[in-house]
Every structure is written in C-alpha cells, then in structure tokens.
Coordinates of C-alpha atoms and ligand atoms in Angstrom, one line a residue:
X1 CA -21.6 11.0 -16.6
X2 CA -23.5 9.6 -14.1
X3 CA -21.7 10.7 -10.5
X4 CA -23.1 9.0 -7.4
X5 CA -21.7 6.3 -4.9
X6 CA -22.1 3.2 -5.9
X7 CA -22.4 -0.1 -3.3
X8 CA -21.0 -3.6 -3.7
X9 CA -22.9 -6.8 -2.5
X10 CA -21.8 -6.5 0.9
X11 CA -23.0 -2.7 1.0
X12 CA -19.1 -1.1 0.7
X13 CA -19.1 2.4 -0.9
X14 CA -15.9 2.7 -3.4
X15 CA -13.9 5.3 -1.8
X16 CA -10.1 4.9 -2.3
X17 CA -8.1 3.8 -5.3
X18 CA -4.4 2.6 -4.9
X19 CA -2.9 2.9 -8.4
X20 CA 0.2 1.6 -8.8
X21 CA 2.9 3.6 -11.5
X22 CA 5.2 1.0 -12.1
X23 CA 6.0 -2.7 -11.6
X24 CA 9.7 -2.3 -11.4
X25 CA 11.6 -1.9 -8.0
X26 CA 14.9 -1.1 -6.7
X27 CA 14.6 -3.0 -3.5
X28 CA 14.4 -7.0 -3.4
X29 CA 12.2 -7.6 -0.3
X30 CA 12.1 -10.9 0.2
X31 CA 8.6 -11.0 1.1
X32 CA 7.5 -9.3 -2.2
X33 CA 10.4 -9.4 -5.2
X34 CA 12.7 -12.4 -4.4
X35 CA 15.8 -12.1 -6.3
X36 CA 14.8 -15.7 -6.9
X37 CA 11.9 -14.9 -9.3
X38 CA 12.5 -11.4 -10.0
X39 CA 15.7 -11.7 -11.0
X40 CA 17.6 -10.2 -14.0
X41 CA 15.7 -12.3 -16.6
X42 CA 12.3 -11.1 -15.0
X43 CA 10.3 -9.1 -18.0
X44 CA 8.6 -6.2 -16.2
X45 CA 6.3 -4.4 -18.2
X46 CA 7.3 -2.3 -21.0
X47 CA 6.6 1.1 -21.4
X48 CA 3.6 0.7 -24.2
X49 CA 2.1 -1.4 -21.7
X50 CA 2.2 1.3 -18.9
X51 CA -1.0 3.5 -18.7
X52 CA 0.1 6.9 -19.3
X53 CA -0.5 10.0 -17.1
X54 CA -3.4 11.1 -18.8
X55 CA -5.0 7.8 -19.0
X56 CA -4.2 7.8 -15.4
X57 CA -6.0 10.9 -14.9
X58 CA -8.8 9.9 -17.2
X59 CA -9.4 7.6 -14.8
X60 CA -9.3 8.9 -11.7
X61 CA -11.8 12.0 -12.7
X62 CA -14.0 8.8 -13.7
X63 CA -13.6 7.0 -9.9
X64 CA -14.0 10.2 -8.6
X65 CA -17.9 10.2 -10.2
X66 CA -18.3 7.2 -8.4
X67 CA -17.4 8.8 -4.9
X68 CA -13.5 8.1 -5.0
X69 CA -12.1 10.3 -2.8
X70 CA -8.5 9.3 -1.7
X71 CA -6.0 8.2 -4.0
X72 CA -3.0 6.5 -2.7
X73 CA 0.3 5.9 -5.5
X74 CA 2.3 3.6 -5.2
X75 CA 4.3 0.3 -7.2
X76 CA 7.0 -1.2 -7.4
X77 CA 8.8 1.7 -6.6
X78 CA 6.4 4.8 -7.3
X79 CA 9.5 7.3 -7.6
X80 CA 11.0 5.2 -9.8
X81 CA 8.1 6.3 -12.6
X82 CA 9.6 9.3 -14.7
X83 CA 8.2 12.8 -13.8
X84 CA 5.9 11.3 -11.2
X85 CA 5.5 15.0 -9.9
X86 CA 3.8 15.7 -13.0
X87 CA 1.5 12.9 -12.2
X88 CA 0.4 14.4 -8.7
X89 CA -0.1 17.7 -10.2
X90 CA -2.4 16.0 -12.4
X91 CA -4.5 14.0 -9.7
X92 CA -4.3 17.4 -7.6
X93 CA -6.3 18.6 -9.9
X94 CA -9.3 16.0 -10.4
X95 CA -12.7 17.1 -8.7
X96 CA -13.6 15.4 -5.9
X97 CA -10.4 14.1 -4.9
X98 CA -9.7 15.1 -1.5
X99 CA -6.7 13.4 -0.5
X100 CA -3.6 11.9 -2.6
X101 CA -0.9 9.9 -0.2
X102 CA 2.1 7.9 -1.8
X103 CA 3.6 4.8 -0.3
X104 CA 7.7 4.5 -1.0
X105 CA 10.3 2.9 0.0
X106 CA 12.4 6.5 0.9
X107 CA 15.5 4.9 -1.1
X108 CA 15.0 8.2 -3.7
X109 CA 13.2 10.8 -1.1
X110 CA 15.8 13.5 -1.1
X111 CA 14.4 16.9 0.9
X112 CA 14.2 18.5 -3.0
X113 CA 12.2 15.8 -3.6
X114 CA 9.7 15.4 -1.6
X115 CA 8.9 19.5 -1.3
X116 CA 8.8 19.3 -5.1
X117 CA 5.9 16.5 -4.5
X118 CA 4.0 18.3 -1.7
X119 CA 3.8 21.1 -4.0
X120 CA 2.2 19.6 -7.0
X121 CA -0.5 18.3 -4.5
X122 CA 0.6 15.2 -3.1
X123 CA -0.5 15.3 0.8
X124 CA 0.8 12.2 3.1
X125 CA 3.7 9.9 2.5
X126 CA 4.0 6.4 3.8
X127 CA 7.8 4.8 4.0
X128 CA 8.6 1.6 4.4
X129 CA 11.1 0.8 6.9
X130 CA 11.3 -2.8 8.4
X131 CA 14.3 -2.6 11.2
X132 CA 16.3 -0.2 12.4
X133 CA 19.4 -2.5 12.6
X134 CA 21.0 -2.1 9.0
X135 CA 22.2 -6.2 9.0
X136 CA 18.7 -7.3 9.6
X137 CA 17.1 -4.3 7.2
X138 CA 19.6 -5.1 4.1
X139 CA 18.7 -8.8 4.9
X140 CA 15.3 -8.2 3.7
X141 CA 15.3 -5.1 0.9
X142 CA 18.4 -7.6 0.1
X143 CA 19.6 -4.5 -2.1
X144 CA 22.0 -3.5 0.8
X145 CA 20.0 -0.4 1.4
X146 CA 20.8 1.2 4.4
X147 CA 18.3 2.4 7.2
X148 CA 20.3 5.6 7.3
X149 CA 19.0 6.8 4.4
X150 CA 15.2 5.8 4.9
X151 CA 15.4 7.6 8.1
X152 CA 16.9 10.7 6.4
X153 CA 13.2 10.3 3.7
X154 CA 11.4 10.4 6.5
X155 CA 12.8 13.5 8.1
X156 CA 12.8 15.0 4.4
X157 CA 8.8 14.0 4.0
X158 CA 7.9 15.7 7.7
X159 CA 10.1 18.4 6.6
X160 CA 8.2 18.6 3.7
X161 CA 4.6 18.9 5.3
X162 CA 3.9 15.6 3.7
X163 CA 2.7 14.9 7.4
X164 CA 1.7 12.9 9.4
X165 CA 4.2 10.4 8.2
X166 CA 3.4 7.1 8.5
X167 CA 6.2 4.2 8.3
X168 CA 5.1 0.4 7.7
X169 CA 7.0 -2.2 9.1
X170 CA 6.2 -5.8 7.7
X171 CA 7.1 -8.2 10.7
X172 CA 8.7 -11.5 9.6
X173 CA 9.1 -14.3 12.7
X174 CA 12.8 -15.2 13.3
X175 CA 13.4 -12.4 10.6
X176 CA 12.9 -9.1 12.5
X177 CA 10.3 -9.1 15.6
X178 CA 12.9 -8.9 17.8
X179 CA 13.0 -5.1 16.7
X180 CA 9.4 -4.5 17.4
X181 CA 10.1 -2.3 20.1
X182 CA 13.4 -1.2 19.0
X183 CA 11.3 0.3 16.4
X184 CA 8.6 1.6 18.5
X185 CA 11.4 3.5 20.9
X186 CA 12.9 5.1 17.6
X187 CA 9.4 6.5 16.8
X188 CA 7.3 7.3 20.0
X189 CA 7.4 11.2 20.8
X190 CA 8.7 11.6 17.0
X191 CA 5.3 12.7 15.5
X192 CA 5.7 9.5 12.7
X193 CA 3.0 6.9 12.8
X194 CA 4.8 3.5 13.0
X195 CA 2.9 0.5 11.6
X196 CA 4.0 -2.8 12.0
X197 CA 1.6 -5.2 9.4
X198 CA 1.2 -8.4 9.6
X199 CA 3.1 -10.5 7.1
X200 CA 0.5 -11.5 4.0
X201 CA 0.4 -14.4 1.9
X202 CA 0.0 -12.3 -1.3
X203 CA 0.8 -13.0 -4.6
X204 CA 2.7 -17.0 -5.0
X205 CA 6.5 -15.9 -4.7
X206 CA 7.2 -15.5 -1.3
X207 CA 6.5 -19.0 0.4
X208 CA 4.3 -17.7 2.9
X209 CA 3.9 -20.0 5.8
X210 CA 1.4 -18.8 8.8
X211 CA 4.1 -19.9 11.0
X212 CA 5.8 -17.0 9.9
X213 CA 2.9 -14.4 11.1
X214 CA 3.7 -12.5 14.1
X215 CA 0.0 -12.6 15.1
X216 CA -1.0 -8.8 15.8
X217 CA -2.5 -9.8 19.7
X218 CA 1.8 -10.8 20.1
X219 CA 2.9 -7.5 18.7
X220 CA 0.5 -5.6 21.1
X221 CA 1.8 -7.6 23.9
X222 CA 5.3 -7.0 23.3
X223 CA 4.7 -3.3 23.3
X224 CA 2.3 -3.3 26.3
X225 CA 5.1 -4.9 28.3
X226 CA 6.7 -1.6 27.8
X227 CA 4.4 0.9 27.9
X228 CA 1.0 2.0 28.6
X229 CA -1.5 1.9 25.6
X230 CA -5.0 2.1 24.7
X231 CA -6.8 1.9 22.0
X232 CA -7.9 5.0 19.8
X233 CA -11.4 5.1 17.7
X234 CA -10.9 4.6 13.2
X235 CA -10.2 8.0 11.8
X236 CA -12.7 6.9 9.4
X237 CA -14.6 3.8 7.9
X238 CA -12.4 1.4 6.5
X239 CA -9.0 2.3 8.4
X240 CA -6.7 -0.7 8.3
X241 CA -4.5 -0.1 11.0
X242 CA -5.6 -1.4 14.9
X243 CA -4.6 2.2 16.5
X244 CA -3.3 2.5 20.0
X245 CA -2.0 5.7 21.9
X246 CA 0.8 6.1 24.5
X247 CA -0.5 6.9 27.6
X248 CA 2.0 9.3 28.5
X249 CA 1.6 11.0 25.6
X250 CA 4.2 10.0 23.4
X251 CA 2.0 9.8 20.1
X252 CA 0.1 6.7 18.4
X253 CA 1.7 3.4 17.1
X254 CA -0.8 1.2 14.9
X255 CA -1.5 -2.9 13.6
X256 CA -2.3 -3.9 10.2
X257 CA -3.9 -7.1 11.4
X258 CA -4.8 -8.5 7.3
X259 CA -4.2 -11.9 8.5
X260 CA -5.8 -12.4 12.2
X261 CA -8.4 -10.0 12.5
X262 CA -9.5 -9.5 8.8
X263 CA -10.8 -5.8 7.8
X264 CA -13.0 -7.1 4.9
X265 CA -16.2 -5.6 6.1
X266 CA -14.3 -2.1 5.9
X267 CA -12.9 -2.6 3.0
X268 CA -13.5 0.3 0.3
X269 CA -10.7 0.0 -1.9
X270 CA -10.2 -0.8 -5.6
X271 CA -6.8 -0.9 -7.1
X272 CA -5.4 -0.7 -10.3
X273 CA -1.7 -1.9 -11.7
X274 CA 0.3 0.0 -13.9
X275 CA -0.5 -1.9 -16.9
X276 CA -4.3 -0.8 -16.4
X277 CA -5.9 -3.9 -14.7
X278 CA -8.6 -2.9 -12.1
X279 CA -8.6 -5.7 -9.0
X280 CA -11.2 -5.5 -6.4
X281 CA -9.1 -7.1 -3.5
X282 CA -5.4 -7.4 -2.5
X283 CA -5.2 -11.3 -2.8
X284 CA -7.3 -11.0 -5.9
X285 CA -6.1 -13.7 -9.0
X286 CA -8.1 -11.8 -11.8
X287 CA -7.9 -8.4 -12.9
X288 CA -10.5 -6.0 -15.5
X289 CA -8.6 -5.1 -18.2
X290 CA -9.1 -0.8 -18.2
X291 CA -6.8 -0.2 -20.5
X292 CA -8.2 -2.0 -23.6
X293 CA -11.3 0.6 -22.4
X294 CA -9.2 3.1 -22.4
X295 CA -7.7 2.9 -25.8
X296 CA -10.8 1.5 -27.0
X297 CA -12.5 4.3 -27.9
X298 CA -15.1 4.1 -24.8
X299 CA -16.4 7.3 -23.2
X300 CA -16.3 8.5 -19.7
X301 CA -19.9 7.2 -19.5
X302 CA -19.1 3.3 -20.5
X303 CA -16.0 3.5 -18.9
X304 CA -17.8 4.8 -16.0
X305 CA -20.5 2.1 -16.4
X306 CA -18.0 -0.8 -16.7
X307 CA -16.8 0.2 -13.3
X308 CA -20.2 0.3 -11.7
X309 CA -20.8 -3.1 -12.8
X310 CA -17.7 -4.6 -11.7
X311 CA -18.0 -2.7 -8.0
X312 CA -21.6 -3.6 -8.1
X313 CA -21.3 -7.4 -8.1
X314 CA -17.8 -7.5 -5.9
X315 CA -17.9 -10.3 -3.4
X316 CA -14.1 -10.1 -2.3
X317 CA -13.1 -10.8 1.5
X318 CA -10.6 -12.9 0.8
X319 CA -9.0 -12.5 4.2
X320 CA -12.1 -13.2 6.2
X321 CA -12.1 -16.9 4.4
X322 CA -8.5 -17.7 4.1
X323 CA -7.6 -20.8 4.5
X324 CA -5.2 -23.8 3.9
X325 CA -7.0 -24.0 0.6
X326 CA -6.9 -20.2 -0.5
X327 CA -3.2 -19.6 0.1
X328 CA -1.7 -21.7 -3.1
X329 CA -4.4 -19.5 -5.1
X330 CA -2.7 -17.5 -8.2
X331 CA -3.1 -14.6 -6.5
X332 CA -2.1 -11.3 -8.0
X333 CA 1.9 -10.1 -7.1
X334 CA 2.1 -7.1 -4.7
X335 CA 4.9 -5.5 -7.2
X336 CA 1.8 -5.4 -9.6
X337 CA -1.0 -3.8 -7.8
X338 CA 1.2 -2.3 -4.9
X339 CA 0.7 -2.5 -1.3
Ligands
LIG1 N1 8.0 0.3 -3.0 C1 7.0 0.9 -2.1 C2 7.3 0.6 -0.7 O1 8.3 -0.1 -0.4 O2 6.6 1.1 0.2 C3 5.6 0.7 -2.4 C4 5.2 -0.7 -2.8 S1 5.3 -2.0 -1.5 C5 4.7 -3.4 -2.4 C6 4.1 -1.5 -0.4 C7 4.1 -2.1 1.0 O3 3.8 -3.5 0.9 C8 5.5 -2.1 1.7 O4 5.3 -1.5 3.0 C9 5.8 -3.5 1.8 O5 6.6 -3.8 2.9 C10 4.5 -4.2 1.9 N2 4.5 -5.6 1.6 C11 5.0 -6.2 0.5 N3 4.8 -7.5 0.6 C12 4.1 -7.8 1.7 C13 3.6 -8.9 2.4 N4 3.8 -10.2 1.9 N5 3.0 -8.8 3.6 C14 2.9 -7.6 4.1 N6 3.3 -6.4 3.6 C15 3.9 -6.5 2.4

C-alpha cells in the first residue's frame, strides 16, 4: 500500500482521526441529545450496523499509511461500547500511531477503569464537565448526573497516568457562564487543562442561536479580570484550543473558539461514525460510506485509495463561512461523529 501524506486543496496533511464507537449515550445534553428528539422512540444504530473492532483497526492501520498519527475515540458515550479496552489495545498496536486520547463524559470512569485503559495503550483522556454547581450541571446532562462523580473520573484518569487531563466545558449564555471562573478556580494549580468551547451549531437538534455563544474574547475577559494570563504558543499545527497560562504559575486554561475565530486553516482531522461513514468536517451534511468498502471485498490498497481521493479534493471550512444561511444546513449530529 502506498504510505505517504497526502494534502487536501487547501494544503492540510491528514493527521488525526476521531472515530466514534457508538451513537448511544447515557447523558442528554441539551446541546447535543435533547430528550426531545432522542427520546425513547429514537432508533440508534443496531449492532450489524456498528463497524466492528477489527474493521476498526483495519482502518486505522490504513489512515495511518496516509500519515495519521493521533487517534482520538469517542461517541456517544465511548465507554458505553462493550470491551472498548480491547479496542485500545488494538489501536495501541497499529504502526505509526503515536498517540490514542478518548473523550468521555467520566459517568463510567471508575479508577479500575481507567488504569485497565492506560494499560492497553490508551494515552490522554478528555472529560466533559460543564459546571461545577450540580443544579446547573444536571440541567444540562438532564440525566441528573452529578458533578461529584465526574470530578471523582478525573482524579481516577490523572491517577491513572492518562495525563495531562483535559476537561471541556461547553459554555451556554444564561445557562452556565456564570461558572466560568468558578470553574477556572476549581482547576488552576490542579495539573487538569480546563477548556471552555464555544457553543456550536452542529447537527439540526439543538436550536442553536448565536445569541447563545459566549464569544471566546468574553470568556478571556472574565478570567483576566481575575488573574493574570498570557498567551502560550500551539503545541502543534492544528491545536484547537486558544491557550493561555497563569502568570503566577498556576498552570494553563485554554478556548475552543469554532465559532468566532474559526480554526479551518489548521484543520487536519477526518472523522468517522460508528456505523463507518468517513466525514471530512464537524458541520459536515454528507458522509463516505467505509463500511460498504469494508465488507466489500476491497483491499487495503483501494480502500487506501478511496481515502486519498476523498482527502485530496476536501474543501471543508465550514466555520470560516458560516453564516445565517449555513446554520439550518442538515448537518451531521455530534452523537454520530462525536465531538
Ligand atoms: N460522551 C462524550 C463526552 O461527553 O465527552 C464524548 C462525545 S461528546 C459529543 C464530545 C464533546 O462535544 C463534549 O465535550 C460535548 O460537551 C461537546 N459538544 C456536544 N455538542 C456541542 C455543541 N453544540 N457545541 C459545543 N460542544 C459540544
């Protein structure tokens, strides 16, 4: 099989793949899964339709030829996914792969757990905490989950080594950004990464409104009210997060600005959902149906091939041209290709 990096039309290498092991969730977020629409009548995909582990791994060793090197798992609810250890192990163990991360929720990151995932391979853990008050958090997992508990995954991840941790913190106006630096009291000097990300109009479920953005520029005003920051240089190409340190010392605290500074140009992602369709960009509204290659018949070398192609002619950057117009597209739901 051909292995070298391939480019898309606006010169991004494909680097990371976000697969997502499951469509089904045990939270409700509001912003993602309303009850509303995800309700008990919802059909989630059945277990036929799921790629299995080995098709998973089939084609991960394949966007690995094309210079994949981080993988990042995640849903739905990635630890909902049966034996998802045995999964990790599996991606541990594809050349080329460098880094696997796993973004959660925490609701079922117990301290056997998560040292069961660090050792079959898995390296970083992201969990998803939106307030530290357990009225205003239940409000929007609205599957009266308490913070208790995600705090307790996230001592159970660092004790792990799945380190650094990093917790995400959508911010909602009127909903929680009165806890922005709540939060970011909770974490400074803890050696966790707090995130807070702009709310995104992805998928058609959530009535997104822009009037319910907490624009990034706010959030970095609220906190330099408090303390002293300043800004930190990208790990890497294509970091998402705006990062900023404390300048007494207290550790980092980072932006996902998606909707008012756009990281298109950056962007070296592909994802795939759990029922094998490859999509190119977050707000995407048509996937590349993998699994029909899969059980197809096709090689590593087609397979491979179709995958060129597809990251060889991508155009996406939807965020940098959203507009009144985009945001009713039928854009792809979050639960689908995960976050
Ligand atoms: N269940 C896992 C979790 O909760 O982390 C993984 C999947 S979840 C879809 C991934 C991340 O996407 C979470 O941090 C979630 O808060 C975030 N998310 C979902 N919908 C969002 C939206 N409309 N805007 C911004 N972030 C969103």
């Amino acid at each position: 099989m051909s292995s070298s990096p391939v480019l898309d039309t606006l010169q991004r290498p494909l680097r990371d793949l976000r697969i997502s092991v499951t469509d089904r969730c045990n939270f409700r977020c509001t912003y993602c899964m309303p009850k509303e629409v995800f309700g008990r009548d919802y059909v989630f995909m059945s277990r036929a339709e799921l790629l299995t582990f080995e098709e998973i791994a089939r084609l991960a060793r394949v966007f690995a030829g094309l210079g994949v090197e981080k993988i990042r798992l995640t849903g739905g609810e990635p630890l909902l996914r049966h034996d998802f250890e045995k999964l990790v192990g599996m991606l541990a163990a594809v050349d080329g792969v460098k880094d696997i991360a796993m973004t959660t929720n925490g609701s079922l990151l117990t301290p056997e757990r998560a040292r069961e995932l660090k050792e079959a391979g898995l390296r970083r853990v992201t969990v998803s905490l939106d307030s530290l008050d357990d009225a205003t958090f239940q409000a929007m997992n609205d599957a009266g989950f308490p913070v208790a508990k995600v705090l307790a995954a996230i001592d159970a991840a660092a004790a792990a080594g799945l380190t650094p941790v990093k917790v995400d913190a959508v911010v909602k106006r009127g909903v929680n950004d009165g806890d922005v630096v709540a939060m970011a009291r909770h974490f400074r000097g803890s050696g966790h990464i707090l995130r807070f990300i702009e709310y995104m109009d992805v998928g058609t479920t959530n009535g997104w409104r822009m009037d319910d953005v907490v624009p990034a520029k706010e959030i970095l005003a609220r906190l330099s009210a408090e303390w002293e920051l300043e800004p930190v240089e990208p790990n890497y190409f294509g970091e998402v997060a705006e990062r900023y340190r404390y300048k007494d010392g207290a550790g980092e605290v980072g932006i996902i600005a998606s909707v008012t500074l756009p990281f298109c140009g950056a962007c070296t992602r592909a994802r795939i959902s759990a029922d094998g369709e490859l999509y190119t960009c977050l707000f995407g509204t048509r996937g590349h149906d993998l699994r029909a290659l899969l059980r197809g018949g096709r090689s590593d070398e087609e397979i491979g091939g179709f995958l060129r192609g597809v990251w060889g002619a991508r155009t996406d950057r939807y965020s940098e041209i959203r507009s009144e117009d985009t945001v009713g597209l039928r854009k792809v739901e979050m639960s689908r290709i995960g976050g």
